PDB file of C-alpha atoms and ligand atoms in Angstrom:
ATOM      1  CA  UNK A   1      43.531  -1.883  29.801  1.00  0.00           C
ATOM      2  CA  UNK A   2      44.442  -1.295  25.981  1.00  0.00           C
ATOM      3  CA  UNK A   3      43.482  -4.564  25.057  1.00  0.00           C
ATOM      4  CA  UNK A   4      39.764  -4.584  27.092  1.00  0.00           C
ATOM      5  CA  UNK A   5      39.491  -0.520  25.707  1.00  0.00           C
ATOM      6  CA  UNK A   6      40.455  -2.692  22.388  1.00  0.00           C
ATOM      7  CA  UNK A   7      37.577  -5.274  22.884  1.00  0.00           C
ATOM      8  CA  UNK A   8      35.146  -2.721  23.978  1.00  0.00           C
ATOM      9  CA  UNK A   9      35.432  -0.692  20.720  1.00  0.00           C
ATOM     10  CA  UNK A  10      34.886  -4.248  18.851  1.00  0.00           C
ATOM     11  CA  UNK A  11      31.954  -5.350  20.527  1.00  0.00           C
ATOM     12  CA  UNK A  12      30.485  -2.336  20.116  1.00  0.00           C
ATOM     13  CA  UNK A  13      31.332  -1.614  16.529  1.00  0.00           C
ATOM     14  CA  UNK A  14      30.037  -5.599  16.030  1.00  0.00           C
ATOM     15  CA  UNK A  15      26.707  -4.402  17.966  1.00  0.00           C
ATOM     16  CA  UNK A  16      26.035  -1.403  15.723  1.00  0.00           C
ATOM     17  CA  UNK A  17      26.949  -3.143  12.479  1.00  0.00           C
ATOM     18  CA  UNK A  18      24.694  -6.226  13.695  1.00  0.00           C
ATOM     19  CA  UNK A  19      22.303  -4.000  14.511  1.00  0.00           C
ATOM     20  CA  UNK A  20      21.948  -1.750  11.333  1.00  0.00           C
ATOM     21  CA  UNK A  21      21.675  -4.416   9.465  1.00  0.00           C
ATOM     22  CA  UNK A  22      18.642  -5.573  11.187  1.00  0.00           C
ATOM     23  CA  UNK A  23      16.384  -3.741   9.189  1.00  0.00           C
ATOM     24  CA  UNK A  24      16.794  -3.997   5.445  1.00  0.00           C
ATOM     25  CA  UNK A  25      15.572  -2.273   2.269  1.00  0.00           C
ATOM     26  CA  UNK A  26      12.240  -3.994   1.019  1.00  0.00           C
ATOM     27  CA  UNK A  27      11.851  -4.737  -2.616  1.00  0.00           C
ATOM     28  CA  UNK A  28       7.951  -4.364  -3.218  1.00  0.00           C
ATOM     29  CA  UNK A  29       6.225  -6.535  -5.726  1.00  0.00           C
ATOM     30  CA  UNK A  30       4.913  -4.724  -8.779  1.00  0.00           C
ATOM     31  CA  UNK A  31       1.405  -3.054  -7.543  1.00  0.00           C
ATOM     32  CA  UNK A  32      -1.917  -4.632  -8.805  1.00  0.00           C
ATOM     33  CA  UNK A  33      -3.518  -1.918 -10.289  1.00  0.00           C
ATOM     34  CA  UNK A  34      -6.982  -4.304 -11.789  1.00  0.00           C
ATOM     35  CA  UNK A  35      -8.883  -5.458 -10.031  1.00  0.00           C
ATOM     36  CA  UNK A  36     -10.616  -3.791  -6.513  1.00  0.00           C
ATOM     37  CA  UNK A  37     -14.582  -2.497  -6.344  1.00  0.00           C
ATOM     38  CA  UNK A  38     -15.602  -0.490  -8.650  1.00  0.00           C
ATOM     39  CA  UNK A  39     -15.133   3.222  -8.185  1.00  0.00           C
ATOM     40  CA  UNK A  40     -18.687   4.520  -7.564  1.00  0.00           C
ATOM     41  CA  UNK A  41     -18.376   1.619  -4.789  1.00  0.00           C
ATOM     42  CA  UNK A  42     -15.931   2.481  -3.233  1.00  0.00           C
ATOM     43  CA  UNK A  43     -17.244   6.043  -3.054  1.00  0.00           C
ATOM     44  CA  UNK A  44     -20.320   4.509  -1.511  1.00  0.00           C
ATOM     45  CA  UNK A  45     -17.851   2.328   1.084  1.00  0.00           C
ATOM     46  CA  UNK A  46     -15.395   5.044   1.874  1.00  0.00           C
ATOM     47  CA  UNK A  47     -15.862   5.396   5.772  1.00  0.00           C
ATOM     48  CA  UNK A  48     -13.336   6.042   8.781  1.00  0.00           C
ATOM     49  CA  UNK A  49     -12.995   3.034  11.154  1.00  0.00           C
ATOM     50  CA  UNK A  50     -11.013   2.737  14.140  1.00  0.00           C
ATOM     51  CA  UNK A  51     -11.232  -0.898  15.690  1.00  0.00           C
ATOM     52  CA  UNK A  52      -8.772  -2.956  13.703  1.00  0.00           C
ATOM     53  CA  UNK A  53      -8.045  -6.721  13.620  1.00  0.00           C
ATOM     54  CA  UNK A  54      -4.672  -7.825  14.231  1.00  0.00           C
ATOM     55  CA  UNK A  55      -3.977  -9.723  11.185  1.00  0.00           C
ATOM     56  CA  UNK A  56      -0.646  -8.304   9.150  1.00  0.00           C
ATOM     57  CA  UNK A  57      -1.070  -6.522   5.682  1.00  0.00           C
ATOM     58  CA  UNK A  58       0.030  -8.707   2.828  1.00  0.00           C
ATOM     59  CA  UNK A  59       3.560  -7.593   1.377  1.00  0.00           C
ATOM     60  CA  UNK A  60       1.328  -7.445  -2.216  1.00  0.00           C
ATOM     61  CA  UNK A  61      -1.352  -5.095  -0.001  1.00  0.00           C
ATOM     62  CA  UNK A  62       0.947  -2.678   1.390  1.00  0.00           C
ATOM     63  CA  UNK A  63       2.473  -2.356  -2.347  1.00  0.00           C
ATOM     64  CA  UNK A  64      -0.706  -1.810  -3.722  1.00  0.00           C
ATOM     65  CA  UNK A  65      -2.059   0.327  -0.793  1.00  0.00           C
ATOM     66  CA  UNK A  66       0.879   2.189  -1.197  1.00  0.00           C
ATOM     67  CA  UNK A  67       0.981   2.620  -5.130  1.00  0.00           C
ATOM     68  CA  UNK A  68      -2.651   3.501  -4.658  1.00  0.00           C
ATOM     69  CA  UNK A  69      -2.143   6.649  -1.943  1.00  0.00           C
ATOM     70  CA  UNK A  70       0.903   7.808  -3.905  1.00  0.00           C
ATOM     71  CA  UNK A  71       2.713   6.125  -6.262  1.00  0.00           C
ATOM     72  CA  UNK A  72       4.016   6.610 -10.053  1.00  0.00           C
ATOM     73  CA  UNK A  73       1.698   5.733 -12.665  1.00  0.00           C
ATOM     74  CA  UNK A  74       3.189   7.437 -15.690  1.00  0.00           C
ATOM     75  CA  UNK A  75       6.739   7.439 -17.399  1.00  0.00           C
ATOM     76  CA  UNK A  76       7.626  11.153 -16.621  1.00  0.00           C
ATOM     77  CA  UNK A  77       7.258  10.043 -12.671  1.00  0.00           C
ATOM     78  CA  UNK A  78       3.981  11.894 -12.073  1.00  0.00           C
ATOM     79  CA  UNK A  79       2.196  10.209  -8.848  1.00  0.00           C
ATOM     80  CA  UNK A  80      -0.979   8.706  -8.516  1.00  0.00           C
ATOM     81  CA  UNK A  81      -2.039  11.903  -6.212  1.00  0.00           C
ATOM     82  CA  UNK A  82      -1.708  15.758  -7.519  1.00  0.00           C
ATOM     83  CA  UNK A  83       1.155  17.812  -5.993  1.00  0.00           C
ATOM     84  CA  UNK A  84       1.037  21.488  -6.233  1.00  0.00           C
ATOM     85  CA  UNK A  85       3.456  22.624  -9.015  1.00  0.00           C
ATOM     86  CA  UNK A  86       4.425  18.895  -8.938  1.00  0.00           C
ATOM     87  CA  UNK A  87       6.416  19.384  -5.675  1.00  0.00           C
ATOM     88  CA  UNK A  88       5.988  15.535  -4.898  1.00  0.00           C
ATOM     89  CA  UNK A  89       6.994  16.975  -1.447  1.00  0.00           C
ATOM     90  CA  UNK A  90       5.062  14.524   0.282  1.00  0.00           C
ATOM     91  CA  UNK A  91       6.553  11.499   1.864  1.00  0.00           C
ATOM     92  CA  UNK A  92       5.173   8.376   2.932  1.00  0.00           C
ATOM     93  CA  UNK A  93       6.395   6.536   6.481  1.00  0.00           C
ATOM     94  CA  UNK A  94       5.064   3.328   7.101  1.00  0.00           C
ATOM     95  CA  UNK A  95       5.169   2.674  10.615  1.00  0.00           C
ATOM     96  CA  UNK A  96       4.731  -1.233  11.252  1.00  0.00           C
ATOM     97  CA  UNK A  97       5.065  -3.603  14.307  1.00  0.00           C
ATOM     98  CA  UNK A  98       8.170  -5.031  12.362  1.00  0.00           C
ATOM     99  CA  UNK A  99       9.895  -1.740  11.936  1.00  0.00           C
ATOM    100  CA  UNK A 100       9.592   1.768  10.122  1.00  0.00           C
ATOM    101  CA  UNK A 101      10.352   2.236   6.597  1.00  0.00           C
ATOM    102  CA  UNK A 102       9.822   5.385   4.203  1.00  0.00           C
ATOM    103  CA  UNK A 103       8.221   4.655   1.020  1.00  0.00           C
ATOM    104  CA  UNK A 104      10.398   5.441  -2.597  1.00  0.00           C
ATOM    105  CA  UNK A 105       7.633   5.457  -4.938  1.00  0.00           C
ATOM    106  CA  UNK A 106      10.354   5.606  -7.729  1.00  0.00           C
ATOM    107  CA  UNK A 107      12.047   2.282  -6.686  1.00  0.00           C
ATOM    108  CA  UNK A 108       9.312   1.056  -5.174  1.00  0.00           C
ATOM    109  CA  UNK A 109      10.795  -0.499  -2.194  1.00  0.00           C
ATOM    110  CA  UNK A 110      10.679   0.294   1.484  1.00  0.00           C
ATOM    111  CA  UNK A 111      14.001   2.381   2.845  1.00  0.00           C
ATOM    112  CA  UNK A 112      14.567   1.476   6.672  1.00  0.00           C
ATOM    113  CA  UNK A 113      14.745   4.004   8.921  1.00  0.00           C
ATOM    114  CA  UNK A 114      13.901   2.426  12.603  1.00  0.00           C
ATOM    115  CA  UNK A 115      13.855  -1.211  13.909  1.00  0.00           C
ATOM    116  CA  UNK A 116      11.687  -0.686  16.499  1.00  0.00           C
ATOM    117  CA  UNK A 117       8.007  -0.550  16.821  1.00  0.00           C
ATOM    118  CA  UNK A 118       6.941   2.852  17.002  1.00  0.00           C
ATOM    119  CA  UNK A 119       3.395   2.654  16.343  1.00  0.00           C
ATOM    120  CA  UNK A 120       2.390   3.578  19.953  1.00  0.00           C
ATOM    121  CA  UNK A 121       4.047   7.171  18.714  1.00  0.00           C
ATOM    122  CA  UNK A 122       2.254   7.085  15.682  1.00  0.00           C
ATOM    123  CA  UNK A 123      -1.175   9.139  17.078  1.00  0.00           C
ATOM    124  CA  UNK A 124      -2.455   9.796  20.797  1.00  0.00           C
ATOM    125  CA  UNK A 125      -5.494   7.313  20.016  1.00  0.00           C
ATOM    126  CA  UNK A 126      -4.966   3.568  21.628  1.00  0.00           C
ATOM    127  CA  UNK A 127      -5.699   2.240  18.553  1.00  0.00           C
ATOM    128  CA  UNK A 128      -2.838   3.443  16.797  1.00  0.00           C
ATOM    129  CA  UNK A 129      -0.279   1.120  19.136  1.00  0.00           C
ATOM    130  CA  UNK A 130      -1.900  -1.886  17.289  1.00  0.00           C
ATOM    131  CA  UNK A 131      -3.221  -1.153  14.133  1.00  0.00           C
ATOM    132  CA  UNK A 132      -0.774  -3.086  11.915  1.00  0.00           C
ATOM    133  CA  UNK A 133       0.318  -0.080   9.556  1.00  0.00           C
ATOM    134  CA  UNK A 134       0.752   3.577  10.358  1.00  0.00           C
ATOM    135  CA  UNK A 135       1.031   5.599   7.207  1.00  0.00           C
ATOM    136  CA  UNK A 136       2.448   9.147   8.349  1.00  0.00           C
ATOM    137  CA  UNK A 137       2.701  11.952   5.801  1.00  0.00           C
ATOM    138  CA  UNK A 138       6.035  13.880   6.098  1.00  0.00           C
ATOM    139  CA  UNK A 139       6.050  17.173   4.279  1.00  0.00           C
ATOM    140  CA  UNK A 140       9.705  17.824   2.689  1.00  0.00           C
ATOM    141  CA  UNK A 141       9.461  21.443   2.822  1.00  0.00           C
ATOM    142  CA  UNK A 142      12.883  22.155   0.899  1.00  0.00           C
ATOM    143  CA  UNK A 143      10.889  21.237  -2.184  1.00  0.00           C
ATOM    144  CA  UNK A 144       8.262  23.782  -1.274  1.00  0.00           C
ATOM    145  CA  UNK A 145       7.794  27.476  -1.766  1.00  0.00           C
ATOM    146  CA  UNK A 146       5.533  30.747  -1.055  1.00  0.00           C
ATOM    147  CA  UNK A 147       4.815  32.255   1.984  1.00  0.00           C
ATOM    148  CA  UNK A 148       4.115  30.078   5.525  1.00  0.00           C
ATOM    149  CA  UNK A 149      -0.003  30.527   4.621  1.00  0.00           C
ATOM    150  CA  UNK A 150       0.964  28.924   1.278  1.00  0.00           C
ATOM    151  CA  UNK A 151       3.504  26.063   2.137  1.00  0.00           C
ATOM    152  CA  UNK A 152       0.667  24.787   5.284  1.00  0.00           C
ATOM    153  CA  UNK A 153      -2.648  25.137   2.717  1.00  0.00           C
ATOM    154  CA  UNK A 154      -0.748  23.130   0.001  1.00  0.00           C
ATOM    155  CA  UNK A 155       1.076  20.815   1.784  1.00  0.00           C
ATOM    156  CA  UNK A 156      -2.178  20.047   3.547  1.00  0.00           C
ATOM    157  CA  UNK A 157      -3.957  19.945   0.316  1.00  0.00           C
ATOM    158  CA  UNK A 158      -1.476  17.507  -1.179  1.00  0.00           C
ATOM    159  CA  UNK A 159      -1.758  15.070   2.209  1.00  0.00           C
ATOM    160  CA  UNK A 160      -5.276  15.419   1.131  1.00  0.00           C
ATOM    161  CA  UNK A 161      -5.076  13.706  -1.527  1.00  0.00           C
ATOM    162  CA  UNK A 162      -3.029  10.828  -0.633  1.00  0.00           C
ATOM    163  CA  UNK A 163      -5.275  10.326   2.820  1.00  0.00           C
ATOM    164  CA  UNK A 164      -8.406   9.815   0.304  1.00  0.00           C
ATOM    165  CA  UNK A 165      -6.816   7.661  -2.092  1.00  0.00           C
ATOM    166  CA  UNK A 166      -5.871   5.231   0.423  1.00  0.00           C
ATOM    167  CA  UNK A 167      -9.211   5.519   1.769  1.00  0.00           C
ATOM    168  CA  UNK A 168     -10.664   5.012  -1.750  1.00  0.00           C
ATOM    169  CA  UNK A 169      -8.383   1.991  -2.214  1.00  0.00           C
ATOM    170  CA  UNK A 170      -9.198   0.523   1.207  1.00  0.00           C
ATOM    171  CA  UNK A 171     -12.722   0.529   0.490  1.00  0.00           C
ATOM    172  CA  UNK A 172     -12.151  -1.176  -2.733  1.00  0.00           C
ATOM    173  CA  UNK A 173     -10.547  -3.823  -1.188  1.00  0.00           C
ATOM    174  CA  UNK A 174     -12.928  -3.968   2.644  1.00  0.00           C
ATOM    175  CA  UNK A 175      -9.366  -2.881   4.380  1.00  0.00           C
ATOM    176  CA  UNK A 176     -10.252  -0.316   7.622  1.00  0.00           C
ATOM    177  CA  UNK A 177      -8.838   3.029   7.785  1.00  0.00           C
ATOM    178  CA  UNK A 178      -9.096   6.475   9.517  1.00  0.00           C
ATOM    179  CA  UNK A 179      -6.586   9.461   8.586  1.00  0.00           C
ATOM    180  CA  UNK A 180      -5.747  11.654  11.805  1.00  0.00           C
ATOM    181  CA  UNK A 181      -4.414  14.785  12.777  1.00  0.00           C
ATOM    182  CA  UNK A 182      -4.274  13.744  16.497  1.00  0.00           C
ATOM    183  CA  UNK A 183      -0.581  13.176  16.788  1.00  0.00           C
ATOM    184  CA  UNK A 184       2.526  14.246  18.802  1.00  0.00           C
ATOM    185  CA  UNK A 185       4.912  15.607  16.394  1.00  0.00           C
ATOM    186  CA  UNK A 186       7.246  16.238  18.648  1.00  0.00           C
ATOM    187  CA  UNK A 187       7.734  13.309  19.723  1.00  0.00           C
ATOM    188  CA  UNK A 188       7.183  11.240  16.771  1.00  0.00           C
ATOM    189  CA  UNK A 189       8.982  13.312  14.656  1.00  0.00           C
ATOM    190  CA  UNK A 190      12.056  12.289  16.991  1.00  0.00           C
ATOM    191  CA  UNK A 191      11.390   8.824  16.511  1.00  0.00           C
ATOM    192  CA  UNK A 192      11.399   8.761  12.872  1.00  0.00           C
ATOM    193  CA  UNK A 193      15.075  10.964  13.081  1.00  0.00           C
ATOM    194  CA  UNK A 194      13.532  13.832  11.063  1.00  0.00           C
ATOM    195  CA  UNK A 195      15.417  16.925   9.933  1.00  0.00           C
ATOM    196  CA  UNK A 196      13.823  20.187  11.192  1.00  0.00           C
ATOM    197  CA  UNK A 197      12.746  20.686   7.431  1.00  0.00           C
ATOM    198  CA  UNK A 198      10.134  17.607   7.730  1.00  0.00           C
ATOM    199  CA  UNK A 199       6.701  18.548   9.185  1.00  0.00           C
ATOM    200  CA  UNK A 200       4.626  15.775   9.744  1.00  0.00           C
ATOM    201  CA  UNK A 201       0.867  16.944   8.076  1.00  0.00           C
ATOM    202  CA  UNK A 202      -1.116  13.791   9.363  1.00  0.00           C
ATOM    203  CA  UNK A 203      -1.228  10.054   9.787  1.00  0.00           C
ATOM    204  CA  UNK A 204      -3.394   7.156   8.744  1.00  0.00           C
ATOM    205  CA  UNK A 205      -4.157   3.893  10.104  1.00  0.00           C
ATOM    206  CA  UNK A 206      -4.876   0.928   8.200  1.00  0.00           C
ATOM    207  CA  UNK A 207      -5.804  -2.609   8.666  1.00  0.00           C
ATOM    208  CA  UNK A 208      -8.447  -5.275   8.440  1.00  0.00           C
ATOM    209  CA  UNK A 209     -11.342  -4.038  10.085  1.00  0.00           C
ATOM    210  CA  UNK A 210     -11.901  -6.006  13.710  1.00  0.00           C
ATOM    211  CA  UNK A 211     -14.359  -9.572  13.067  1.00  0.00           C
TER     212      UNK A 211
HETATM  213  C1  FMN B   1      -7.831  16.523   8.479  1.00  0.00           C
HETATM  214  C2  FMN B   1      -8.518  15.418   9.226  1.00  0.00           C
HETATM  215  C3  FMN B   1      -8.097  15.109  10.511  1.00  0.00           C
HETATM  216  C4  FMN B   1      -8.701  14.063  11.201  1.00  0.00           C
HETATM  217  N1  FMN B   1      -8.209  13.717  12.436  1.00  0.00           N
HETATM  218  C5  FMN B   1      -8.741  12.661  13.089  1.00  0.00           C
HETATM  219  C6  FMN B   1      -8.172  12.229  14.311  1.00  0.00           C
HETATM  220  O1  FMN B   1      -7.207  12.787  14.822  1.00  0.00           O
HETATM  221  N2  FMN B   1      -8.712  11.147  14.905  1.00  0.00           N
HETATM  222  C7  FMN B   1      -9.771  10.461  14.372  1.00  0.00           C
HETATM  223  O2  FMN B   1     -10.198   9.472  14.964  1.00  0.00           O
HETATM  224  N3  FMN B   1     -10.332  10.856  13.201  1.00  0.00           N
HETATM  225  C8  FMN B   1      -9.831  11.922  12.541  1.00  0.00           C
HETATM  226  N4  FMN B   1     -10.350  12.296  11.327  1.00  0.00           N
HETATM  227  C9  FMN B   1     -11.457  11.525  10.734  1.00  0.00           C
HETATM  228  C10 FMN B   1     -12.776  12.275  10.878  1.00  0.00           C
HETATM  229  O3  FMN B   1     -13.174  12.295  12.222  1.00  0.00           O
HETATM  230  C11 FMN B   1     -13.823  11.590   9.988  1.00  0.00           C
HETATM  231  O4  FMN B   1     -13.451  11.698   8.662  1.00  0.00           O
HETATM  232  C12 FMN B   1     -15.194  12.222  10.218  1.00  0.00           C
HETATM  233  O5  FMN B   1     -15.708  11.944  11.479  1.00  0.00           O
HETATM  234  C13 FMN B   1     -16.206  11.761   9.173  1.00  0.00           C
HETATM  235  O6  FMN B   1     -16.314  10.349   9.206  1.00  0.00           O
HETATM  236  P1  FMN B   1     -16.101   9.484   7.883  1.00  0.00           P
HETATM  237  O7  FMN B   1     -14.638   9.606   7.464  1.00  0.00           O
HETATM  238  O8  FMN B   1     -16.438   8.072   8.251  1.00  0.00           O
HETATM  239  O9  FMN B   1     -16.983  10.033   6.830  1.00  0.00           O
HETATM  240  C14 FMN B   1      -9.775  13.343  10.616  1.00  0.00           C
HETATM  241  C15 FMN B   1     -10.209  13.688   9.328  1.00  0.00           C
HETATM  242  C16 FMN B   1      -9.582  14.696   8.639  1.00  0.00           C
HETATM  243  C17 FMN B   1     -10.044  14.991   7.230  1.00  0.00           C
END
């Protein structure tokens, strides 16, 4: 009995360690930041679509996508989106068929956080399930202050501008996209192991657009 009870606890602690390590960190390349339509184009392009092709975002796309919605472009750490009183309290999930990651802008690289494909959590439209990235905003409210009015109008306002630069920088580069509020947080918020301090604000699909 000692010896089975023995190669239970190895096989399992095998299993776990086999798979945690399933998932690894991913190093993003450095973001493209020429390139891309024009800005008044873009402006003119900016639309919400939600039929997506199946075709998987570029490592290089999802590191510019990424840069683009919220990402440091200056030495200090400042993001590529305005935070109120520079909370940066927003993060980034990016649900993918291939596993969930959260986005650290400051590395930039992907830290794991599930293996499995949670996308058909990641809204209550059908699309979601199969749109090959997720994006769901996660608002850290530790970092946050003011009363409850306060803390949901800014952390709204900050989503805000993240949703629309990813929109901006998917019609720069013909990507499809539709930011959504339609989502169970319960649930998903389970699924993505968050601490009773993370509210999730809204999500955002993005893809190719269907041919
Ligand atoms: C805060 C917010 C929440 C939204 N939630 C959803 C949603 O749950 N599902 C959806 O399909 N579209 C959602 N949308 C997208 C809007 O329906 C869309 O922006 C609107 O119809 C105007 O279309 P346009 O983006 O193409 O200009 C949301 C937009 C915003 C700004």
């Amino acid at each position: 009995m000692k010896k089975q009870g023995l190669a239970w606890f190895l096989a399992a602690f095998v299993a776990t360690a086999v798979g945690a390590q399933e998932l690894k960190s991913v190093i993003l390349p450095v973001p493209q930041t020429d390139g891309g339509r024009p800005l008044m184009q873009a402006l003119k392009e900016r639309k919400s679509t939600r039929e997506f092709g199946g075709e998987k975002l570029p490592v290089q796309v999802l590191a510019n996508l990424l840069w683009a919605g919220f990402g440091v472009n200056r030495p200090d750490g400042r993001r590529t989106a305005p935070s109120a009183m520079n909370w940066q309290e927003i993060e980034i999930y990016v649900v993918t068929a291939d596993g969930t990651y959260v986005y650290d802008a400051a590395k930039n690289r992907l830290a794991p956080v599930a293996k499995e494909d949670l996308r058909s959590l990641a809204g209550t439209q059908s699309f979601v399930a199969t749109a090959p990235v997720n994006l769901v905003y996660v608002a850290d409210m530790t970092k946050v202050s003011g009363d409850a009015g306060e803390k949901d109008l800014f952390t709204g306002a900050d989503t805000g501008f993240i949703a629309q630069n990813v929109y901006l920088y998917c019609a720069s580069e013909g990507l499809a996209t539709v930011v959504r509020a339609s989502v169970d947080r319960e649930a998903l918020g389970k699924a993505l192991k968050l601490k009773a301090a993370q509210k999730i604000v809204l999500s955002q699909s993005v893809g190719y657009p269907k041919k």
